[in-house]
Amino acid sequence: SFNERTYIMVKPDGVQRGLVGKIIARFEERGFKLIALKLVQATEEHLEKHYADLKGKPFFPGLVKYMASGPVVGMVWQGLDAVKTGRAMLGATNPLASVPGTIRGDYALSVGRNICHGSDAVESAEKEIALWFPEGVAQYTQAQESWIFS
Ligand code: DAT
Ligand code: MG
């Protein structure tokens, strides 16, 4: 929908590699509205909640350690079909399969260091937004909105 929200996160490798600004710029330039943003050092406990659906996968312990290895940048972007469009902008989970022009397809090579996260469904987006931004998100009118949506 028009007002759909998605949770996008720059992972510790993306932060260390100085890709935060580039990733933010892509969502800004596409026309999405930034409604929450923060840099946090997440605990393993918090990350286990974020990735609860993957508990039991062989890569789960390594995934949680990697995600806790440095700060991440969490953000919420709002706009038309934000979840699906956000996933398309990130590219395939395994960067080897990510098309050039996508974030992972331009900046990553390995599934264990794929630099960014994006919600995979509206319901998981809402859950992730509540987990990472319990304080809530901003609500404001973007001046360019009528030039982006019709
Ligand atoms: P996505 O991040 O594209 O939503 P996912 O939710 O299935 O993918 O998995 C979460 C993260 O876990 C993914 O970004 C990278 C890591 N991961 C997934 N599959 C993996 C695998 N086979 N080996 C190592 N890490 C994996
Ligand atoms: Mg996922």
PDB file of C-alpha atoms and ligand atoms in Angstrom:
ATOM      1  CA  SER A   1       0.000   0.000   0.000  1.00  0.00           C
ATOM      2  CA  PHE A   2       0.854   3.705  -0.247  1.00  0.00           C
ATOM      3  CA  ASN A   3       1.797   3.998   3.429  1.00  0.00           C
ATOM      4  CA  GLU A   4       3.559   0.655   3.804  1.00  0.00           C
ATOM      5  CA  ARG A   5       6.537   0.545   6.158  1.00  0.00           C
ATOM      6  CA  THR A   6       9.617  -1.648   6.104  1.00  0.00           C
ATOM      7  CA  TYR A   7      12.527  -2.190   8.465  1.00  0.00           C
ATOM      8  CA  ILE A   8      15.882  -1.824   6.712  1.00  0.00           C
ATOM      9  CA  MET A   9      19.154  -2.370   8.572  1.00  0.00           C
ATOM     10  CA  VAL A  10      22.784  -1.847   7.638  1.00  0.00           C
ATOM     11  CA  LYS A  11      24.633  -4.804   9.173  1.00  0.00           C
ATOM     12  CA  PRO A  12      27.981  -4.476  11.027  1.00  0.00           C
ATOM     13  CA  ASP A  13      29.999  -5.108   7.826  1.00  0.00           C
ATOM     14  CA  GLY A  14      28.074  -2.384   6.000  1.00  0.00           C
ATOM     15  CA  VAL A  15      28.787   0.057   8.822  1.00  0.00           C
ATOM     16  CA  GLN A  16      32.490  -0.896   8.980  1.00  0.00           C
ATOM     17  CA  ARG A  17      32.828  -0.547   5.222  1.00  0.00           C
ATOM     18  CA  GLY A  18      31.341   2.949   5.227  1.00  0.00           C
ATOM     19  CA  LEU A  19      28.278   2.044   3.179  1.00  0.00           C
ATOM     20  CA  VAL A  20      25.643   3.600   5.464  1.00  0.00           C
ATOM     21  CA  GLY A  21      25.313   6.812   3.457  1.00  0.00           C
ATOM     22  CA  LYS A  22      25.106   5.015   0.118  1.00  0.00           C
ATOM     23  CA  ILE A  23      22.360   2.703   1.358  1.00  0.00           C
ATOM     24  CA  ILE A  24      20.370   5.592   2.849  1.00  0.00           C
ATOM     25  CA  ALA A  25      20.793   7.563  -0.381  1.00  0.00           C
ATOM     26  CA  ARG A  26      19.268   4.770  -2.468  1.00  0.00           C
ATOM     27  CA  PHE A  27      16.079   4.734  -0.384  1.00  0.00           C
ATOM     28  CA  GLU A  28      15.893   8.535  -0.316  1.00  0.00           C
ATOM     29  CA  GLU A  29      16.428   8.835  -4.046  1.00  0.00           C
ATOM     30  CA  ARG A  30      13.840   6.152  -4.816  1.00  0.00           C
ATOM     31  CA  GLY A  31      11.270   8.337  -3.057  1.00  0.00           C
ATOM     32  CA  PHE A  32      10.763   6.570   0.256  1.00  0.00           C
ATOM     33  CA  LYS A  33      10.226   8.599   3.431  1.00  0.00           C
ATOM     34  CA  LEU A  34      12.595   8.073   6.363  1.00  0.00           C
ATOM     35  CA  ILE A  35      10.547   7.793   9.564  1.00  0.00           C
ATOM     36  CA  ALA A  36      13.100   6.284  12.000  1.00  0.00           C
ATOM     37  CA  LEU A  37      16.875   5.889  12.145  1.00  0.00           C
ATOM     38  CA  LYS A  38      19.456   4.862  14.734  1.00  0.00           C
ATOM     39  CA  LEU A  39      22.879   3.321  15.235  1.00  0.00           C
ATOM     40  CA  VAL A  40      22.897   0.593  17.880  1.00  0.00           C
ATOM     41  CA  GLN A  41      25.142  -2.110  19.243  1.00  0.00           C
ATOM     42  CA  ALA A  42      22.582  -4.902  19.515  1.00  0.00           C
ATOM     43  CA  THR A  43      22.856  -7.667  22.097  1.00  0.00           C
ATOM     44  CA  GLU A  44      22.830 -11.335  21.067  1.00  0.00           C
ATOM     45  CA  GLU A  45      19.538 -11.699  22.946  1.00  0.00           C
ATOM     46  CA  HIS A  46      17.951  -8.899  20.882  1.00  0.00           C
ATOM     47  CA  LEU A  47      19.272 -10.397  17.629  1.00  0.00           C
ATOM     48  CA  GLU A  48      17.925 -13.834  18.552  1.00  0.00           C
ATOM     49  CA  LYS A  49      14.492 -12.185  18.737  1.00  0.00           C
ATOM     50  CA  HIS A  50      15.016 -10.435  15.411  1.00  0.00           C
ATOM     51  CA  TYR A  51      16.003 -13.716  13.734  1.00  0.00           C
ATOM     52  CA  ALA A  52      13.666 -15.973  15.787  1.00  0.00           C
ATOM     53  CA  ASP A  53      12.309 -17.594  12.606  1.00  0.00           C
ATOM     54  CA  LEU A  54      15.798 -18.895  11.765  1.00  0.00           C
ATOM     55  CA  LYS A  55      16.493 -20.488  15.146  1.00  0.00           C
ATOM     56  CA  GLY A  56      17.559 -24.072  14.433  1.00  0.00           C
ATOM     57  CA  LYS A  57      19.320 -23.284  11.143  1.00  0.00           C
ATOM     58  CA  PRO A  58      22.963 -24.395  11.144  1.00  0.00           C
ATOM     59  CA  PHE A  59      24.136 -20.840  10.421  1.00  0.00           C
ATOM     60  CA  PHE A  60      22.047 -19.270  13.230  1.00  0.00           C
ATOM     61  CA  PRO A  61      24.801 -19.027  15.924  1.00  0.00           C
ATOM     62  CA  GLY A  62      27.279 -17.540  13.434  1.00  0.00           C
ATOM     63  CA  LEU A  63      24.632 -15.138  12.146  1.00  0.00           C
ATOM     64  CA  VAL A  64      23.901 -13.821  15.644  1.00  0.00           C
ATOM     65  CA  LYS A  65      27.637 -13.421  16.430  1.00  0.00           C
ATOM     66  CA  TYR A  66      28.225 -11.547  13.164  1.00  0.00           C
ATOM     67  CA  MET A  67      25.250  -9.265  13.777  1.00  0.00           C
ATOM     68  CA  ALA A  68      26.521  -8.510  17.308  1.00  0.00           C
ATOM     69  CA  SER A  69      30.112  -7.932  16.151  1.00  0.00           C
ATOM     70  CA  GLY A  70      29.613  -4.176  15.769  1.00  0.00           C
ATOM     71  CA  PRO A  71      26.971  -1.492  15.565  1.00  0.00           C
ATOM     72  CA  VAL A  72      24.144  -1.679  13.049  1.00  0.00           C
ATOM     73  CA  VAL A  73      22.053   1.119  11.572  1.00  0.00           C
ATOM     74  CA  GLY A  74      18.342   0.447  11.791  1.00  0.00           C
ATOM     75  CA  MET A  75      15.823   2.480   9.857  1.00  0.00           C
ATOM     76  CA  VAL A  76      12.194   2.531   8.861  1.00  0.00           C
ATOM     77  CA  TRP A  77      11.225   3.602   5.352  1.00  0.00           C
ATOM     78  CA  GLN A  78       7.673   4.310   4.269  1.00  0.00           C
ATOM     79  CA  GLY A  79       6.080   4.454   0.840  1.00  0.00           C
ATOM     80  CA  LEU A  80       4.373   2.548  -1.955  1.00  0.00           C
ATOM     81  CA  ASP A  81       4.921  -1.222  -1.598  1.00  0.00           C
ATOM     82  CA  ALA A  82       7.899  -0.520   0.690  1.00  0.00           C
ATOM     83  CA  VAL A  83       8.452  -4.149   1.779  1.00  0.00           C
ATOM     84  CA  LYS A  84       8.644  -5.748  -1.661  1.00  0.00           C
ATOM     85  CA  THR A  85      10.411  -2.784  -3.244  1.00  0.00           C
ATOM     86  CA  GLY A  86      12.903  -2.688  -0.363  1.00  0.00           C
ATOM     87  CA  ARG A  87      13.712  -6.379  -0.859  1.00  0.00           C
ATOM     88  CA  ALA A  88      14.180  -5.811  -4.586  1.00  0.00           C
ATOM     89  CA  MET A  89      16.576  -2.940  -3.847  1.00  0.00           C
ATOM     90  CA  LEU A  90      18.620  -5.150  -1.475  1.00  0.00           C
ATOM     91  CA  GLY A  91      18.917  -8.025  -3.946  1.00  0.00           C
ATOM     92  CA  ALA A  92      18.965 -11.780  -3.348  1.00  0.00           C
ATOM     93  CA  THR A  93      20.018 -13.113   0.076  1.00  0.00           C
ATOM     94  CA  ASN A  94      23.152 -14.663  -1.431  1.00  0.00           C
ATOM     95  CA  PRO A  95      25.089 -11.792  -3.038  1.00  0.00           C
ATOM     96  CA  LEU A  96      26.476 -14.186  -5.646  1.00  0.00           C
ATOM     97  CA  ALA A  97      22.920 -14.314  -6.986  1.00  0.00           C
ATOM     98  CA  SER A  98      22.181 -10.612  -6.471  1.00  0.00           C
ATOM     99  CA  VAL A  99      21.767  -8.702  -9.700  1.00  0.00           C
ATOM    100  CA  PRO A 100      24.167  -5.775 -10.268  1.00  0.00           C
ATOM    101  CA  GLY A 101      22.294  -2.552  -9.512  1.00  0.00           C
ATOM    102  CA  THR A 102      20.984  -3.968  -6.250  1.00  0.00           C
ATOM    103  CA  ILE A 103      22.717  -3.084  -2.971  1.00  0.00           C
ATOM    104  CA  ARG A 104      24.085  -6.584  -2.399  1.00  0.00           C
ATOM    105  CA  GLY A 105      24.786  -7.000  -6.100  1.00  0.00           C
ATOM    106  CA  ASP A 106      26.922  -3.869  -6.042  1.00  0.00           C
ATOM    107  CA  TYR A 107      28.648  -4.151  -2.645  1.00  0.00           C
ATOM    108  CA  ALA A 108      28.720  -7.764  -1.409  1.00  0.00           C
ATOM    109  CA  LEU A 109      29.987 -11.227  -2.323  1.00  0.00           C
ATOM    110  CA  SER A 110      29.264 -13.606   0.549  1.00  0.00           C
ATOM    111  CA  VAL A 111      25.967 -14.696   2.146  1.00  0.00           C
ATOM    112  CA  GLY A 112      27.607 -14.429   5.567  1.00  0.00           C
ATOM    113  CA  ARG A 113      28.535 -10.771   4.931  1.00  0.00           C
ATOM    114  CA  ASN A 114      25.631  -9.450   2.901  1.00  0.00           C
ATOM    115  CA  ILE A 115      25.673  -5.939   4.478  1.00  0.00           C
ATOM    116  CA  CYS A 116      21.954  -5.253   4.798  1.00  0.00           C
ATOM    117  CA  HIS A 117      18.617  -6.543   6.056  1.00  0.00           C
ATOM    118  CA  GLY A 118      15.099  -5.870   4.815  1.00  0.00           C
ATOM    119  CA  SER A 119      11.756  -7.149   6.114  1.00  0.00           C
ATOM    120  CA  ASP A 120      10.260  -9.958   4.006  1.00  0.00           C
ATOM    121  CA  ALA A 121       6.535  -9.286   4.623  1.00  0.00           C
ATOM    122  CA  VAL A 122       4.286  -6.569   6.022  1.00  0.00           C
ATOM    123  CA  GLU A 123       3.666  -8.585   9.219  1.00  0.00           C
ATOM    124  CA  SER A 124       7.372  -9.175   9.848  1.00  0.00           C
ATOM    125  CA  ALA A 125       8.051  -5.499   9.102  1.00  0.00           C
ATOM    126  CA  GLU A 126       5.604  -4.430  11.802  1.00  0.00           C
ATOM    127  CA  LYS A 127       7.151  -6.932  14.258  1.00  0.00           C
ATOM    128  CA  GLU A 128      10.688  -5.748  13.464  1.00  0.00           C
ATOM    129  CA  ILE A 129       9.734  -2.065  13.722  1.00  0.00           C
ATOM    130  CA  ALA A 130       8.249  -2.729  17.185  1.00  0.00           C
ATOM    131  CA  LEU A 131      11.366  -4.669  18.237  1.00  0.00           C
ATOM    132  CA  TRP A 132      13.913  -2.064  17.071  1.00  0.00           C
ATOM    133  CA  PHE A 133      11.865   1.095  17.663  1.00  0.00           C
ATOM    134  CA  PRO A 134       9.731   0.485  20.762  1.00  0.00           C
ATOM    135  CA  GLU A 135       9.817   4.273  21.260  1.00  0.00           C
ATOM    136  CA  GLY A 136       7.850   4.681  18.013  1.00  0.00           C
ATOM    137  CA  VAL A 137       8.543   6.324  14.664  1.00  0.00           C
ATOM    138  CA  ALA A 138       8.056   9.813  13.242  1.00  0.00           C
ATOM    139  CA  GLN A 139       4.995  10.991  11.389  1.00  0.00           C
ATOM    140  CA  TYR A 140       5.348  13.913   8.996  1.00  0.00           C
ATOM    141  CA  THR A 141       4.497  15.047   5.504  1.00  0.00           C
ATOM    142  CA  GLN A 142       7.231  14.831   2.923  1.00  0.00           C
ATOM    143  CA  ALA A 143       7.158  18.035   0.833  1.00  0.00           C
ATOM    144  CA  GLN A 144       7.857  16.124  -2.403  1.00  0.00           C
ATOM    145  CA  GLU A 145       5.133  13.507  -1.825  1.00  0.00           C
ATOM    146  CA  SER A 146       2.775  14.739  -4.533  1.00  0.00           C
ATOM    147  CA  TRP A 147       5.658  14.602  -7.021  1.00  0.00           C
ATOM    148  CA  ILE A 148       6.319  10.934  -6.188  1.00  0.00           C
ATOM    149  CA  PHE A 149       2.800   9.489  -5.761  1.00  0.00           C
ATOM    150  CA  SER A 150      -0.372  10.026  -7.767  1.00  0.00           C
TER     151      SER A 150
HETATM  152  P1  DAT B   1      17.286 -12.330   4.080  1.00  0.00           P
HETATM  153  O1  DAT B   1      18.320 -11.557   4.876  1.00  0.00           O
HETATM  154  O2  DAT B   1      17.500 -12.129   2.602  1.00  0.00           O
HETATM  155  O3  DAT B   1      15.883 -12.061   4.519  1.00  0.00           O
HETATM  156  P2  DAT B   1      17.062 -14.830   5.531  1.00  0.00           P
HETATM  157  O4  DAT B   1      16.054 -14.136   6.360  1.00  0.00           O
HETATM  158  O5  DAT B   1      16.699 -16.146   4.944  1.00  0.00           O
HETATM  159  O6  DAT B   1      17.560 -13.887   4.324  1.00  0.00           O
HETATM  160  O7  DAT B   1      18.399 -15.048   6.369  1.00  0.00           O
HETATM  161  C1  DAT B   1      18.856 -14.036   7.239  1.00  0.00           C
HETATM  162  C2  DAT B   1      20.347 -13.892   7.074  1.00  0.00           C
HETATM  163  O8  DAT B   1      20.990 -15.098   7.451  1.00  0.00           O
HETATM  164  C3  DAT B   1      20.808 -13.631   5.643  1.00  0.00           C
HETATM  165  O9  DAT B   1      20.745 -12.255   5.305  1.00  0.00           O
HETATM  166  C4  DAT B   1      22.212 -14.127   5.685  1.00  0.00           C
HETATM  167  C5  DAT B   1      22.138 -15.297   6.646  1.00  0.00           C
HETATM  168  N1  DAT B   1      21.982 -16.555   5.906  1.00  0.00           N
HETATM  169  C6  DAT B   1      20.893 -16.995   5.255  1.00  0.00           C
HETATM  170  N2  DAT B   1      21.101 -18.173   4.668  1.00  0.00           N
HETATM  171  C7  DAT B   1      22.379 -18.511   4.972  1.00  0.00           C
HETATM  172  C8  DAT B   1      23.219 -19.611   4.674  1.00  0.00           C
HETATM  173  N3  DAT B   1      22.779 -20.630   3.938  1.00  0.00           N
HETATM  174  N4  DAT B   1      24.481 -19.574   5.154  1.00  0.00           N
HETATM  175  C9  DAT B   1      24.939 -18.550   5.884  1.00  0.00           C
HETATM  176  N5  DAT B   1      24.206 -17.498   6.216  1.00  0.00           N
HETATM  177  C10 DAT B   1      22.945 -17.463   5.760  1.00  0.00           C
HETATM  178 MG    MG B   2      14.927 -12.450   6.276  1.00  0.00          MG
END
